[in-house]
Amino acid sequence: MMNVKNRAILFLIGLVSFSCTQQNDSRQTAQSESQEPTAFAKGDKVTNDNFIGTVWLNYLAETDTVHNVNIGSVTFEPGARTNWHSHKGGQILLVTEGKGLYQERGKPVETIEKGDVVKCPPNIEHWHGATPAESMTHIAIGTNTNIGGAVWLKPVSDEEYNAP
């Protein structure tokens, strides 16, 4: 027969074991939550000539008579990019995943990554997309759409894309 002291020790061992199991379960839950997909679905595969490579677009909000903005989540697979283009009302990019590239006409290519905010001035030719090795997702906000939208230009050449 077990004495009170031994029962207390077994109870404490059980309690500690249960507590450790709960902590491990919490860590596993936190890890799986951090590996959740992005906040917005990929959307539809883009099938027009304004992009090179595989690009996905999910329109989140389109301009209306009250809100003069277009908002979309855009996912670029490695090597994918926009053509050169400009926006009459400007554009803001919020990088939400991965690493990408951004370039304004006449300036060097810049690396952009998760957490970066890029303000594209009105009427400035630019392009953006993924790096050759990594995908990138950003929220694209077309601002002041009441004065006009995107003006699409020629594709970004491989030489321009791969420039240092």
Coordinates of C-alpha atoms in Angstrom, one line a residue:
M1 CA 0.0 0.0 0.0
M2 CA 1.2 3.4 -0.9
N3 CA 1.8 6.0 1.8
V4 CA 0.7 9.6 1.6
K5 CA 4.2 10.9 0.7
N6 CA 4.5 8.6 -2.3
R7 CA 1.0 9.5 -3.5
A8 CA 1.9 13.2 -3.3
I9 CA 5.1 12.6 -5.3
L10 CA 3.3 10.7 -8.0
F11 CA 0.6 13.4 -8.1
L12 CA 3.3 16.1 -8.6
I13 CA 5.1 14.1 -11.3
G14 CA 1.8 13.7 -13.1
L15 CA 1.0 17.3 -12.8
V16 CA 4.4 18.4 -14.1
S17 CA 4.1 15.9 -17.0
F18 CA 0.7 17.2 -17.9
S19 CA 1.9 20.8 -17.7
C20 CA 4.9 20.0 -20.0
T21 CA 2.5 18.3 -22.5
Q22 CA 0.3 21.4 -22.5
Q23 CA 3.2 23.7 -23.1
N24 CA 4.5 21.6 -26.1
D25 CA 0.9 21.5 -27.5
S26 CA 0.8 25.3 -27.2
R27 CA 4.2 25.7 -29.0
Q28 CA 3.1 23.4 -31.8
T29 CA -0.2 25.4 -32.2
A30 CA 1.8 28.7 -32.3
Q31 CA 4.2 27.2 -34.8
S32 CA 1.4 26.0 -37.1
E33 CA -0.4 29.3 -36.7
S34 CA 2.7 31.1 -37.9
Q35 CA 2.9 28.9 -41.0
E36 CA -0.7 29.8 -41.9
P37 CA -1.3 31.0 -45.5
T38 CA -1.4 34.7 -46.2
A39 CA -4.3 36.7 -45.1
F40 CA -5.9 36.8 -48.6
A41 CA -6.3 34.1 -51.1
K42 CA -4.1 34.1 -54.2
G43 CA -7.0 34.9 -56.4
D44 CA -7.0 34.2 -60.1
K45 CA -4.0 33.6 -62.4
V46 CA -3.4 36.7 -64.5
T47 CA -3.7 35.9 -68.3
N48 CA -3.0 39.3 -69.9
D49 CA 0.2 40.6 -71.6
N50 CA 1.0 43.2 -68.8
F51 CA 3.0 40.6 -66.8
I52 CA 5.8 38.2 -67.5
G53 CA 5.7 34.8 -65.7
T54 CA 3.1 33.4 -63.4
V55 CA 1.2 36.1 -61.4
W56 CA -2.0 35.7 -59.3
L57 CA -4.4 38.6 -58.5
N58 CA -7.1 38.9 -55.9
Y59 CA -9.0 42.2 -56.2
L60 CA -9.8 43.3 -52.6
A61 CA -11.6 46.5 -53.4
E62 CA -12.3 48.3 -56.6
T63 CA -12.8 52.0 -57.1
D64 CA -16.3 53.4 -56.7
T65 CA -17.9 56.8 -56.4
V66 CA -16.8 57.1 -52.8
H67 CA -13.4 55.4 -52.7
N68 CA -11.0 56.4 -55.4
V69 CA -8.7 53.4 -54.9
N70 CA -8.1 49.9 -56.4
I71 CA -6.7 47.4 -53.9
G72 CA -5.4 44.0 -54.9
S73 CA -3.3 41.3 -53.4
V74 CA -0.8 40.3 -56.1
T75 CA 1.5 37.2 -55.9
F76 CA 4.4 36.8 -58.2
E77 CA 6.1 33.4 -58.6
P78 CA 9.9 33.5 -58.9
G79 CA 11.0 35.4 -62.0
A80 CA 7.5 37.0 -62.6
R81 CA 7.1 40.7 -62.9
T82 CA 5.0 43.5 -64.3
N83 CA 5.6 45.3 -67.6
W84 CA 6.9 48.9 -67.3
H85 CA 3.9 51.0 -66.4
S86 CA 2.8 54.2 -64.6
H87 CA -0.2 55.3 -62.6
K88 CA -1.8 58.7 -63.2
G89 CA -2.8 58.8 -59.6
G90 CA 0.2 57.0 -58.1
Q91 CA 0.4 53.6 -56.4
I92 CA 1.4 52.2 -53.0
L93 CA 2.8 48.7 -52.6
L94 CA 2.7 46.9 -49.2
V95 CA 5.0 43.8 -49.4
T96 CA 3.3 41.1 -47.3
E97 CA 5.4 38.0 -48.2
G98 CA 8.7 37.1 -49.8
K99 CA 11.3 39.2 -51.6
G100 CA 10.9 41.2 -54.8
L101 CA 12.3 43.8 -57.0
Y102 CA 11.2 47.4 -57.8
Q103 CA 12.6 49.9 -60.3
E104 CA 11.7 53.4 -61.4
R105 CA 12.8 54.4 -64.9
G106 CA 16.4 55.7 -64.8
K107 CA 17.1 54.4 -61.3
P108 CA 18.8 51.2 -60.1
V109 CA 16.7 48.1 -59.3
E110 CA 15.8 47.9 -55.6
T111 CA 15.2 44.8 -53.5
I112 CA 11.9 44.9 -51.5
E113 CA 10.8 42.5 -48.9
K114 CA 8.1 41.6 -46.4
G115 CA 7.2 44.7 -44.4
D116 CA 8.4 47.3 -47.0
V117 CA 6.1 50.0 -48.2
V118 CA 6.8 51.5 -51.6
K119 CA 5.2 54.8 -52.8
C120 CA 5.2 55.0 -56.6
P121 CA 4.7 58.6 -57.6
P122 CA 2.1 59.6 -60.2
N123 CA 3.2 59.3 -63.8
I124 CA 6.5 57.7 -63.0
E125 CA 7.3 54.6 -65.1
H126 CA 8.2 51.6 -63.0
W127 CA 7.9 47.8 -62.6
H128 CA 7.9 45.4 -59.8
G129 CA 7.9 41.6 -59.3
A130 CA 9.5 38.6 -57.6
T131 CA 13.3 37.9 -57.5
P132 CA 14.5 35.1 -59.8
A133 CA 14.7 32.7 -56.8
E134 CA 11.9 33.8 -54.5
S135 CA 8.2 34.6 -54.8
M136 CA 6.7 37.9 -53.5
T137 CA 3.2 39.0 -52.5
H138 CA 2.2 42.6 -52.1
I139 CA -1.0 44.6 -51.7
A140 CA -1.1 47.1 -54.6
I141 CA -3.1 50.2 -53.9
G142 CA -3.9 52.3 -57.0
T143 CA -4.5 55.8 -55.5
N144 CA -6.5 58.7 -56.9
T145 CA -8.1 56.4 -59.6
N146 CA -10.6 59.2 -60.3
I147 CA -7.8 60.9 -62.4
G148 CA -6.9 57.7 -64.2
G149 CA -5.5 54.2 -63.8
A150 CA -2.5 52.3 -64.9
V151 CA -0.8 53.0 -68.2
W152 CA 0.8 49.8 -69.4
L153 CA 4.0 49.9 -71.5
K154 CA 6.5 47.5 -72.9
P155 CA 7.7 44.3 -71.1
V156 CA 10.8 44.5 -68.8
S157 CA 13.6 42.8 -70.7
D158 CA 15.7 40.1 -69.1
E159 CA 18.7 42.5 -69.2
E160 CA 16.7 45.1 -67.2
Y161 CA 15.4 42.5 -64.8
N162 CA 18.8 40.9 -64.1
A163 CA 20.6 44.3 -63.8
P164 CA 22.7 44.6 -60.6

